[in-house]
XYZ file of N, CA and C in Angstrom:
786
model
N 0.839 -1.198 0.000
C 0.000 0.000 0.000
C 0.873 1.246 0.000
N 0.537 2.185 -0.870
C 1.285 3.435 -0.917
C 0.964 4.291 0.307
N 1.909 5.165 0.660
C 1.728 6.024 1.829
C 0.483 6.894 1.696
N 0.236 7.395 0.480
C -0.942 8.264 0.268
C -2.243 7.510 0.542
N -2.301 6.241 0.111
C -3.502 5.439 0.355
C -3.688 5.191 1.854
N -2.576 4.854 2.515
C -2.634 4.581 3.950
C -3.071 5.832 4.719
N -2.537 6.965 4.346
C -2.879 8.209 5.042
C -4.344 8.579 4.835
N -4.860 8.298 3.646
C -6.285 8.548 3.398
C -7.151 7.669 4.295
N -6.747 6.420 4.493
C -7.481 5.520 5.378
C -7.387 5.980 6.824
N -6.228 6.508 7.208
C -6.069 7.021 8.573
C -7.021 8.182 8.813
N -7.142 9.073 7.848
C -8.072 10.204 7.968
C -9.499 9.700 8.146
N -9.872 8.671 7.378
C -11.219 8.100 7.494
C -11.440 7.510 8.889
N -10.427 6.839 9.417
C -10.543 6.243 10.749
C -10.700 7.308 11.821
N -9.921 8.365 11.713
C -10.018 9.450 12.691
C -11.384 10.115 12.613
N -11.886 10.302 11.398
C -13.187 10.941 11.222
C -14.308 10.108 11.822
N -14.211 8.782 11.682
C -15.291 7.910 12.157
C -15.221 7.644 13.652
N -14.008 7.568 14.205
C -13.872 7.218 15.625
C -13.429 8.379 16.496
N -13.058 9.509 15.858
C -12.637 10.740 16.542
C -11.240 10.661 17.142
N -10.729 9.456 17.403
C -9.395 9.328 17.979
C -8.772 8.000 17.558
N -7.479 8.010 17.266
C -6.737 6.785 16.978
C -5.426 6.828 17.748
N -4.864 5.642 17.998
C -3.567 5.579 18.672
C -2.508 5.058 17.710
N -1.276 5.363 18.024
C -0.163 4.909 17.191
C -0.128 3.389 17.138
N -0.296 2.748 18.280
C -0.219 1.285 18.320
C -1.339 0.633 17.507
N -2.543 1.192 17.584
C -3.661 0.663 16.798
C -3.358 0.734 15.308
N -2.829 1.867 14.866
C -2.545 2.045 13.442
C -1.395 1.150 12.993
N -0.383 1.009 13.856
C 0.745 0.149 13.505
C 0.276 -1.290 13.304
N -0.607 -1.755 14.178
C -1.133 -3.122 14.060
C -2.028 -3.257 12.837
N -2.892 -2.279 12.625
C -3.852 -2.356 11.529
C -3.162 -2.402 10.171
N -2.127 -1.590 10.005
C -1.467 -1.491 8.695
C -0.162 -2.281 8.618
N 0.174 -2.975 9.732
C 1.397 -3.787 9.782
C 2.626 -2.948 9.413
N 2.745 -1.822 10.094
C 3.893 -0.932 9.890
C 4.471 -0.587 11.256
N 5.617 0.041 11.282
C 6.259 0.383 12.544
C 5.616 1.636 13.145
N 5.705 1.800 14.453
C 5.210 3.024 15.077
C 5.877 4.284 14.512
N 7.132 4.173 14.128
C 7.827 5.337 13.559
C 7.176 5.762 12.240
N 6.780 4.780 11.428
C 6.094 5.100 10.174
C 4.746 5.757 10.448
N 4.033 5.234 11.449
C 2.748 5.838 11.828
C 2.956 7.290 12.225
N 3.963 7.558 13.042
C 4.195 8.933 13.503
C 4.512 9.857 12.341
N 5.249 9.356 11.352
C 5.533 10.178 10.172
C 4.240 10.476 9.409
N 3.378 9.455 9.288
C 2.080 9.673 8.627
C 1.261 10.728 9.366
N 1.217 10.614 10.683
C 0.425 11.559 11.474
C 0.999 12.973 11.389
N 2.320 13.067 11.380
C 2.952 14.384 11.221
C 2.557 15.014 9.889
N 2.578 14.205 8.841
C 2.230 14.710 7.509
C 0.763 15.134 7.460
N -0.107 14.353 8.067
C -1.528 14.664 8.045
C -1.849 15.892 8.898
N -1.114 16.054 9.993
C -1.320 17.260 10.788
C -0.867 18.492 10.011
N 0.230 18.351 9.300
C 0.709 19.455 8.480
C -0.275 19.839 7.390
N -1.048 18.863 6.922
C -2.078 19.121 5.905
C -3.420 19.487 6.536
N -3.457 19.658 7.856
C -4.669 20.027 8.608
C -5.790 19.004 8.420
N -5.397 17.729 8.435
C -6.371 16.648 8.341
C -6.725 16.082 9.714
N -5.846 16.329 10.687
C -6.061 15.852 12.045
C -5.136 16.635 12.967
N -5.213 16.330 14.275
C -4.323 16.966 15.241
C -3.618 15.897 16.063
N -2.290 15.991 16.127
C -1.510 15.053 16.924
C -1.748 15.285 18.403
N -1.907 14.220 19.157
C -1.959 14.268 20.609
C -1.044 13.167 21.132
N -0.840 13.142 22.446
C 0.043 12.137 23.026
C -0.463 10.734 22.707
N 0.356 9.964 22.019
C 0.020 8.572 21.733
C -0.817 8.342 20.501
N -1.161 9.409 19.774
C -1.994 9.208 18.596
C -2.453 10.502 17.968
N -3.720 10.544 17.574
C -4.263 11.722 16.904
C -5.757 11.798 17.137
N -6.310 13.010 17.017
C -7.752 13.213 17.152
C -8.251 14.017 15.965
N -9.548 13.909 15.731
C -10.169 14.724 14.696
C -10.123 16.194 15.120
N -10.059 17.072 14.152
C -9.979 18.495 14.465
C -11.175 18.980 15.261
N -12.363 18.400 15.012
C -13.543 18.866 15.734
C -13.611 18.346 17.159
N -12.621 17.530 17.595
C -12.580 17.083 18.981
C -11.693 17.962 19.846
N -11.054 18.959 19.261
C -10.218 19.843 20.051
C -11.087 20.652 21.001
N -10.588 20.875 22.210
C -11.408 21.515 23.231
C -11.786 22.938 22.883
N -10.971 23.618 22.066
C -11.274 24.999 21.699
C -11.693 25.131 20.248
N -11.934 23.990 19.583
C -12.366 24.028 18.190
C -13.780 24.584 18.105
N -13.977 25.552 17.227
C -15.286 26.175 17.103
C -15.472 26.693 15.690
N -16.584 26.326 15.078
C -16.877 26.768 13.726
C -17.716 28.037 13.755
N -17.735 28.714 12.623
C -18.539 29.927 12.532
C -20.023 29.572 12.500
N -20.857 30.584 12.708
C -22.303 30.382 12.653
C -22.724 29.851 11.290
N -22.153 30.398 10.223
C -22.511 29.978 8.866
C -22.145 28.526 8.618
N -20.988 28.085 9.121
C -20.579 26.696 8.944
C -21.512 25.752 9.693
N -21.901 26.122 10.896
C -22.741 25.245 11.713
C -24.179 25.177 11.218
N -24.620 26.207 10.523
C -26.012 26.221 10.051
C -26.294 25.124 9.030
N -25.267 24.625 8.362
C -25.459 23.589 7.348
C -25.294 22.180 7.902
N -24.916 22.062 9.160
C -24.624 20.753 9.739
C -25.779 20.251 10.599
N -26.141 18.982 10.422
C -27.188 18.325 11.218
C -28.483 19.145 11.202
N -28.797 19.715 10.039
C -29.925 20.639 9.963
C -31.256 19.954 10.283
N -31.489 18.772 9.729
C -32.759 18.075 9.966
C -32.924 17.739 11.445
N -31.841 17.294 12.072
C -31.895 16.956 13.488
C -32.196 18.195 14.332
N -31.551 19.293 13.981
C -31.781 20.534 14.720
C -33.208 21.045 14.530
N -33.760 20.836 13.349
C -35.143 21.244 13.105
C -36.098 20.463 14.009
N -35.859 19.170 14.159
C -36.710 18.353 15.031
C -36.580 18.809 16.490
N -35.377 19.136 16.887
C -35.148 19.614 18.259
C -35.869 20.944 18.472
N -35.753 21.844 17.504
C -36.419 23.147 17.607
C -37.933 22.981 17.689
N -38.485 22.057 16.900
C -39.931 21.824 16.919
C -40.384 21.298 18.278
N -39.588 20.423 18.873
C -39.925 19.911 20.203
C -39.837 21.023 21.242
N -38.844 21.879 21.113
C -38.706 22.999 22.048
C -39.871 23.971 21.915
N -40.354 24.147 20.696
C -41.453 25.080 20.434
C -42.707 24.695 21.213
N -42.922 23.401 21.400
C -44.120 22.946 22.115
C -44.093 23.338 23.592
N -42.938 23.703 24.103
C -42.833 24.087 25.514
C -43.176 25.554 25.745
N -43.281 26.329 24.674
C -43.534 27.763 24.804
C -45.027 28.002 24.986
N -45.412 28.729 26.015
C -46.844 28.937 26.272
C -47.499 29.779 25.187
N -48.752 29.435 24.859
C -49.513 30.202 23.865
C -50.576 31.071 24.527
N -50.744 30.912 25.831
C -51.735 31.723 26.538
C -51.084 32.400 27.735
N -51.643 33.531 28.111
C -51.121 34.375 29.177
C -49.750 34.926 28.782
N -49.351 35.944 29.472
C -48.083 36.584 29.151
C -46.942 35.757 29.721
N -45.992 35.399 28.862
C -44.862 34.598 29.307
C -43.558 35.204 28.834
N -42.471 34.668 29.357
C -41.153 35.165 28.965
C -40.209 33.992 28.748
N -39.439 34.064 27.677
C -38.433 33.038 27.406
C -37.116 33.711 27.083
N -36.051 32.948 27.260
C -34.708 33.447 26.979
C -34.078 32.523 25.950
N -33.641 33.077 24.843
C -33.029 32.283 23.775
C -31.540 32.585 23.692
N -30.744 31.585 23.935
C -29.293 31.660 23.791
C -28.936 31.773 22.308
N -27.761 32.290 22.018
C -27.275 32.322 20.637
C -26.910 30.908 20.186
N -27.201 30.590 18.922
C -26.847 29.276 18.401
C -27.715 28.898 17.221
N -27.312 27.868 16.500
C -28.045 27.485 15.294
C -29.380 26.826 15.614
N -29.444 26.020 16.667
C -30.706 25.362 17.002
C -31.688 26.353 17.604
N -31.207 27.239 18.461
C -32.095 28.264 19.011
C -32.563 29.220 17.913
N -31.740 29.424 16.897
C -32.174 30.273 15.787
C -33.277 29.585 14.977
N -33.212 28.278 14.849
C -34.301 27.547 14.193
C -35.581 27.617 15.024
N -35.439 27.617 16.342
C -36.592 27.816 17.212
C -37.181 29.213 16.981
N -36.316 30.201 16.817
C -36.786 31.559 16.522
C -37.536 31.611 15.197
N -37.097 30.823 14.212
C -37.816 30.767 12.929
C -39.260 30.322 13.133
N -39.460 29.376 14.059
C -40.814 28.898 14.341
C -41.636 29.953 15.078
N -40.957 30.835 15.793
C -41.641 31.880 16.553
C -42.014 33.088 15.703
N -41.474 33.165 14.498
C -41.747 34.321 13.643
C -43.250 34.515 13.443
N -43.988 33.419 13.318
C -45.435 33.495 13.106
C -46.234 33.171 14.361
N -45.587 33.220 15.520
C -46.281 32.894 16.770
C -47.415 33.878 17.024
N -48.516 33.347 17.514
C -49.657 34.183 17.879
C -50.231 33.662 19.185
N -50.678 34.541 20.060
C -51.203 34.090 21.353
C -52.566 33.418 21.196
N -52.876 32.545 22.130
C -54.182 31.872 22.110
C -55.301 32.851 22.430
N -55.003 33.832 23.266
C -55.991 34.830 23.657
C -55.513 36.222 23.258
N -56.381 37.025 22.646
C -55.997 38.384 22.244
C -55.486 39.187 23.440
N -54.456 39.934 23.196
C -53.894 40.765 24.255
C -52.735 40.130 24.990
N -52.608 38.797 24.934
C -51.456 38.146 25.549
C -50.204 38.445 24.727
N -49.089 38.394 25.378
C -47.835 38.751 24.712
C -46.727 37.829 25.188
N -45.805 37.547 24.311
C -44.632 36.749 24.657
C -43.411 37.661 24.658
N -42.670 37.641 25.741
C -41.413 38.379 25.815
C -40.271 37.426 25.497
N -39.480 37.760 24.487
C -38.304 36.968 24.128
C -37.073 37.791 24.446
N -36.253 37.275 25.327
C -34.977 37.890 25.682
C -33.888 37.081 24.988
N -32.943 37.736 24.366
C -31.894 36.999 23.655
C -30.587 37.770 23.639
N -29.512 37.032 23.503
C -28.196 37.636 23.288
C -27.716 37.368 21.866
N -28.651 36.993 20.983
C -28.309 36.660 19.599
C -28.854 37.723 18.653
N -27.967 38.384 17.951
C -28.383 39.425 17.004
C -29.300 38.858 15.918
N -29.003 37.702 15.299
C -29.904 37.171 14.262
C -31.293 36.860 14.793
N -31.384 36.359 16.020
C -32.686 36.023 16.584
C -33.507 37.278 16.828
N -32.894 38.296 17.395
C -33.610 39.552 17.634
C -34.111 40.146 16.330
N -33.309 40.086 15.292
C -33.692 40.629 13.980
C -34.890 39.875 13.412
N -34.881 38.555 13.520
C -35.963 37.746 12.964
C -37.293 37.996 13.671
N -37.256 38.187 14.976
C -38.493 38.280 15.741
C -39.020 39.706 15.861
N -38.239 40.675 15.441
C -38.638 42.078 15.614
C -39.918 42.416 14.860
N -40.248 41.673 13.798
C -41.429 41.989 12.997
C -42.725 41.424 13.515
N -42.672 40.577 14.560
C -43.891 39.977 15.108
C -44.426 40.888 16.210
N -45.583 41.494 15.980
C -46.134 42.454 16.933
C -46.648 41.794 18.212
N -46.821 40.476 18.195
C -47.265 39.768 19.392
C -46.098 39.379 20.296
N -44.885 39.631 19.821
C -43.690 39.292 20.596
C -42.939 40.573 20.943
N -42.657 40.736 22.225
C -41.785 41.829 22.660
C -40.361 41.278 22.694
N -39.470 41.923 21.993
C -38.094 41.435 21.892
C -37.176 42.323 22.722
N -36.401 41.685 23.580
C -35.402 42.407 24.376
C -34.049 41.800 24.070
N -33.157 42.582 23.478
C -31.815 42.075 23.188
C -30.853 42.578 24.251
N -30.113 41.664 24.798
C -29.151 41.997 25.844
C -28.005 42.813 25.254
N -27.496 43.726 26.029
C -26.400 44.579 25.559
C -25.034 44.006 25.890
N -24.057 44.408 25.128
C -22.688 43.957 25.348
C -21.911 43.978 24.055
N -20.835 43.227 24.014
C -20.007 43.138 22.815
C -20.513 42.025 21.915
N -20.599 42.300 20.619
C -21.035 41.272 19.664
C -19.820 40.463 19.228
N -19.884 39.162 19.448
C -18.813 38.260 19.023
C -19.064 37.863 17.576
N -18.141 38.222 16.698
C -18.356 38.051 15.266
C -18.573 36.622 14.831
N -17.866 35.672 15.450
C -17.927 34.280 15.009
C -19.323 33.689 15.169
N -20.038 34.078 16.232
C -21.335 33.481 16.530
C -22.480 34.493 16.538
N -22.174 35.782 16.347
C -23.164 36.868 16.402
C -23.846 36.920 17.778
N -23.145 36.481 18.813
C -23.674 36.490 20.168
C -23.210 37.741 20.896
N -24.095 38.295 21.705
C -23.736 39.421 22.565
C -23.179 38.845 23.864
N -21.979 39.262 24.238
C -21.286 38.657 25.373
C -20.625 39.747 26.213
N -20.114 39.336 27.362
C -19.340 40.243 28.192
C -19.954 40.483 29.559
N -19.241 41.193 30.422
C -19.704 41.435 31.794
C -21.064 42.133 31.862
N -21.312 43.095 30.972
C -22.592 43.801 31.021
C -23.749 42.866 30.642
N -23.497 41.937 29.721
C -24.516 40.949 29.348
C -24.864 40.078 30.545
N -23.852 39.615 31.238
C -24.055 38.763 32.412
C -24.786 39.529 33.505
N -24.418 40.791 33.713
C -25.067 41.602 34.746
C -26.563 41.762 34.464
N -26.915 41.946 33.196
C -28.331 42.062 32.846
C -29.074 40.758 33.114
N -28.448 39.640 32.798
C -29.088 38.345 33.032
C -29.306 38.094 34.521
N -28.403 38.552 35.344
C -28.527 38.336 36.782
C -29.738 39.062 37.366
N -30.240 40.071 36.648
C -31.400 40.827 37.127
C -32.704 40.331 36.514
N -32.665 39.229 35.776
C -33.840 38.713 35.093
C -34.231 37.339 35.643
N -35.517 36.986 35.515
C -35.995 35.672 35.915
C -37.052 35.198 34.916
N -36.640 34.868 33.681
C -37.608 34.419 32.668
C -38.172 33.042 33.006
N -39.318 32.743 32.388
C -39.977 31.466 32.659
C -39.150 30.276 32.166
N -38.648 30.367 30.943
C -37.874 29.266 30.351
C -36.622 29.839 29.695
N -35.497 29.187 29.901
C -34.266 29.533 29.197
C -33.863 28.394 28.287
N -33.721 28.698 26.990
C -33.269 27.693 26.021
C -31.795 27.952 25.743
N -30.960 26.965 26.019
C -29.516 27.154 25.905
C -28.911 26.060 25.035
N -27.952 26.437 24.206
C -27.240 25.470 23.383
C -25.962 25.007 24.060
N -25.388 23.913 23.542
C -24.147 23.368 24.103
C -23.323 22.742 22.992
N -22.009 22.814 23.137
C -21.104 22.152 22.198
C -20.733 20.757 22.664
N -20.915 20.511 23.950
C -20.619 19.197 24.498
C -21.543 18.864 25.647
N -21.939 17.585 25.729
C -22.746 17.081 26.849
C -22.086 15.780 27.301
N -21.542 15.781 28.504
C -20.734 14.647 28.949
C -21.188 14.186 30.330
N -21.151 12.884 30.558
C -21.624 12.311 31.816
C -20.905 12.895 33.023
N -19.609 13.098 32.924
C -18.829 13.611 34.050
C -18.654 15.129 33.999
N -18.414 15.660 32.807
C -18.052 17.072 32.675
C -19.263 17.986 32.587
N -20.404 17.463 32.201
C -21.600 18.283 32.086
C -21.723 18.955 30.737
N -22.272 20.164 30.729
C -22.519 20.919 29.501
C -21.373 21.916 29.296
N -20.823 21.935 28.077
C -19.630 22.751 27.869
C -19.650 23.469 26.527
N -18.745 24.432 26.406
C -18.596 25.244 25.198
C -17.130 25.632 25.067
N -16.638 25.919 23.866
C -15.209 26.202 23.712
C -14.771 27.592 24.167
N -15.691 28.559 24.210
C -15.283 29.953 24.404
C -15.621 30.441 25.806
N -14.664 31.121 26.442
C -14.833 31.566 27.826
C -15.921 32.617 27.969
N -15.968 33.582 27.056
C -16.955 34.651 27.216
C -18.372 34.139 26.962
N -18.535 33.231 26.009
C -19.864 32.656 25.797
C -20.249 31.725 26.950
N -19.258 31.060 27.528
C -19.535 30.209 28.675
C -20.118 31.018 29.827
N -19.565 32.207 30.059
C -20.072 33.047 31.134
C -21.521 33.437 30.929
N -21.884 33.738 29.691
C -23.265 34.099 29.381
C -24.182 32.885 29.551
N -23.739 31.723 29.082
C -24.559 30.521 29.213
C -24.792 30.174 30.684
N -23.762 30.308 31.501
C -23.923 30.057 32.936
C -24.951 31.015 33.531
N -24.895 32.278 33.117
C -25.851 33.268 33.616
C -27.266 32.939 33.156
N -27.425 32.425 31.942
C -28.743 32.004 31.455
C -29.283 30.870 32.326
N -28.425 29.892 32.604
C -28.835 28.743 33.417
C -29.278 29.193 34.806
N -28.566 30.155 35.367
C -28.882 30.611 36.725
C -30.117 31.513 36.763
N -30.401 32.178 35.652
C -31.492 33.154 35.685
C -32.855 32.538 35.402
N -32.936 31.537 34.555
C -34.230 31.007 34.124
C -34.858 30.108 35.188
N -36.191 30.165 35.276
C -36.904 29.293 36.210
C -36.826 27.836 35.760
N -36.836 27.627 34.464
C -36.718 26.282 33.894
C -35.704 26.357 32.765
N -34.738 25.448 32.742
C -33.659 25.495 31.756
C -33.769 24.298 30.826
N -33.832 24.582 29.528
C -33.951 23.546 28.511
C -32.713 23.617 27.619
N -31.934 22.553 27.593
C -30.743 22.496 26.744
C -31.101 21.857 25.409
N -30.630 22.464 24.321
C -30.858 21.954 22.974
C -29.516 21.505 22.416
N -29.372 20.216 22.141
C -28.084 19.697 21.655
C -28.326 18.495 20.761
N -27.909 18.577 19.511
C -28.063 17.416 18.633
C -27.099 16.320 19.064
N -27.337 15.120 18.588
C -26.614 13.953 19.090
C -25.117 13.974 18.801
N -24.667 14.807 17.860
C -23.225 14.906 17.620
C -22.507 15.550 18.798
N -23.240 16.222 19.697
C -22.642 16.883 20.867
C -22.586 15.953 22.078
N -23.302 14.838 22.028
C -23.369 13.951 23.182
C -22.062 13.196 23.380
N -21.705 12.987 24.648
C -20.452 12.321 25.036
C -19.227 13.112 24.604
N -19.383 14.418 24.399
C -18.268 15.274 24.007
C -17.946 16.254 25.131
N -16.670 16.594 25.246
C -16.221 17.628 26.162
C -15.537 18.729 25.373
N -15.920 19.975 25.605
C -15.153 21.090 25.073
C -14.528 21.830 26.253
N -13.900 22.948 26.000
C -12.968 23.510 26.981
C -13.587 23.880 28.322
N -14.753 24.530 28.316
C -15.261 25.132 29.555
C -16.653 24.618 29.885
N -16.824 24.114 31.083
C -18.153 23.696 31.544
C -18.936 24.920 31.975
N -20.159 25.049 31.450
C -21.004 26.159 31.882
C -22.143 25.702 32.783
N -22.383 24.395 32.853
C -23.427 23.876 33.747
C -23.159 22.406 34.038
N -23.390 22.028 35.274
C -23.404 20.609 35.613
C -24.705 20.002 35.105
N -24.737 18.691 34.975
C -25.949 18.043 34.469
C -27.167 18.418 35.306
N -27.014 18.438 36.609
C -28.129 18.691 37.494
C -28.670 20.104 37.459
N -27.979 21.012 36.779
C -28.460 22.388 36.668
C -29.411 22.577 35.481
N -29.574 21.536 34.682
C -30.462 21.574 33.514
C -31.723 20.774 33.817
N -32.861 21.304 33.436
C -34.119 20.602 33.687
C -34.471 19.620 32.571
N -34.260 20.045 31.322
C -34.651 19.228 30.170
C -33.531 19.264 29.135
N -33.225 18.118 28.564
C -32.328 18.030 27.412
C -33.137 17.534 26.231
N -33.165 18.329 25.160
C -33.822 17.900 23.925
C -32.739 17.562 22.914
N -32.754 16.343 22.420
C -31.779 15.890 21.443
C -32.502 15.038 20.407
N -31.755 14.487 19.453
C -32.403 13.770 18.353
C -32.175 12.270 18.379
N -31.403 11.771 19.331
C -31.140 10.331 19.407
C -30.899 9.962 20.865
N -31.191 8.735 21.252
C -30.979 8.344 22.643
C -29.507 8.473 23.043
N -29.228 9.003 24.219
C -27.845 9.091 24.692
C -27.263 7.701 24.937
N -25.948 7.636 25.018
C -25.283 6.384 25.368
C -25.717 5.959 26.769
N -25.477 4.708 27.098
C -25.875 4.188 28.406
C -25.240 4.995 29.531
N -23.968 5.308 29.394
C -23.273 6.061 30.446
C -23.896 7.440 30.639
N -24.127 8.141 29.517
C -24.698 9.482 29.616
C -26.143 9.420 30.091
N -26.914 8.479 29.587
C -28.315 8.340 29.998
C -28.415 8.079 31.497
N -27.529 7.245 32.024
C -27.525 6.938 33.453
C -27.212 8.188 34.266
N -26.222 8.967 33.797
C -25.840 10.186 34.506
C -26.951 11.228 34.461
N -27.622 11.352 33.322
C -28.727 12.306 33.195
C -29.887 11.913 34.112
N -30.182 10.626 34.171
C -31.260 10.158 35.045
C -30.921 10.418 36.507
N -29.654 10.173 36.890
C -29.234 10.408 38.260
C -29.314 11.890 38.615
N -29.102 12.761 37.624
C -29.173 14.206 37.843
C -30.582 14.747 37.692
N -31.553 13.863 37.458
C -32.976 14.228 37.300
C -33.199 15.155 36.124
N -32.505 14.893 35.031
C -32.683 15.651 33.793
C -33.676 14.903 32.908
N -34.745 15.558 32.517
C -35.691 14.953 31.581
C -35.078 14.962 30.178
N -35.082 13.826 29.507
C -34.533 13.732 28.165
C -35.671 13.574 27.168
N -35.718 14.475 26.194
C -36.737 14.425 25.145
C -36.040 14.093 23.832
N -36.468 13.009 23.176
C -35.888 12.621 21.894
C -36.806 13.146 20.793
N -36.293 14.058 20.000
C -37.102 14.700 18.954
C -37.061 13.874 17.670
């Protein structure tokens, strides 16, 4: 087998399993560990993977790896739509209520469903609080929805409003439901995100809302990113698109987290 063919197979293995070890690859391809390390060095140089101690991981498994909003909008779209639809059923249609929408692709799909929201009884109103510029823009045209956008610095990568002033505003609020996104959901580590400033806002959302609903497609399950913003027990409901692994499901049940499969 030529080196190029072997390296292509290594990339496929890393993509499917997220992590490979030098010894596993040496055994699989019947080559020396030194040859494996040269292959991994070459693939890292081509930005196909990232070297770690004893092997390599997929680039999307890095603790600080984060894609732009535009890149994420095209990924797992059908799954996110199902999650957003399930979340929509939790929003009250009668009496005046308040919800908090975190910045993110799934919460933005939930906002798409709210564009045509109408109260069950005339005169009722829904207050939507958000730190997401795209969400505020989408909902501004619905006269039955009062939109409050949190102030602070706009983070270009995610169009999220972040910073100390954003957190301070959240600390003075107590909305009925907070919908929060996550980059990782792990049995031991909890709910996490790669960015420190967004983590601070997410933690403030979790602490401010009377009921906290996490929206995370199944690609986020059993994953850890850099910063934990909530322990499992701080979330009331997790809406995802596939059953969690046994380990994660057991931990969620022990933390009294309701799991909704959309």
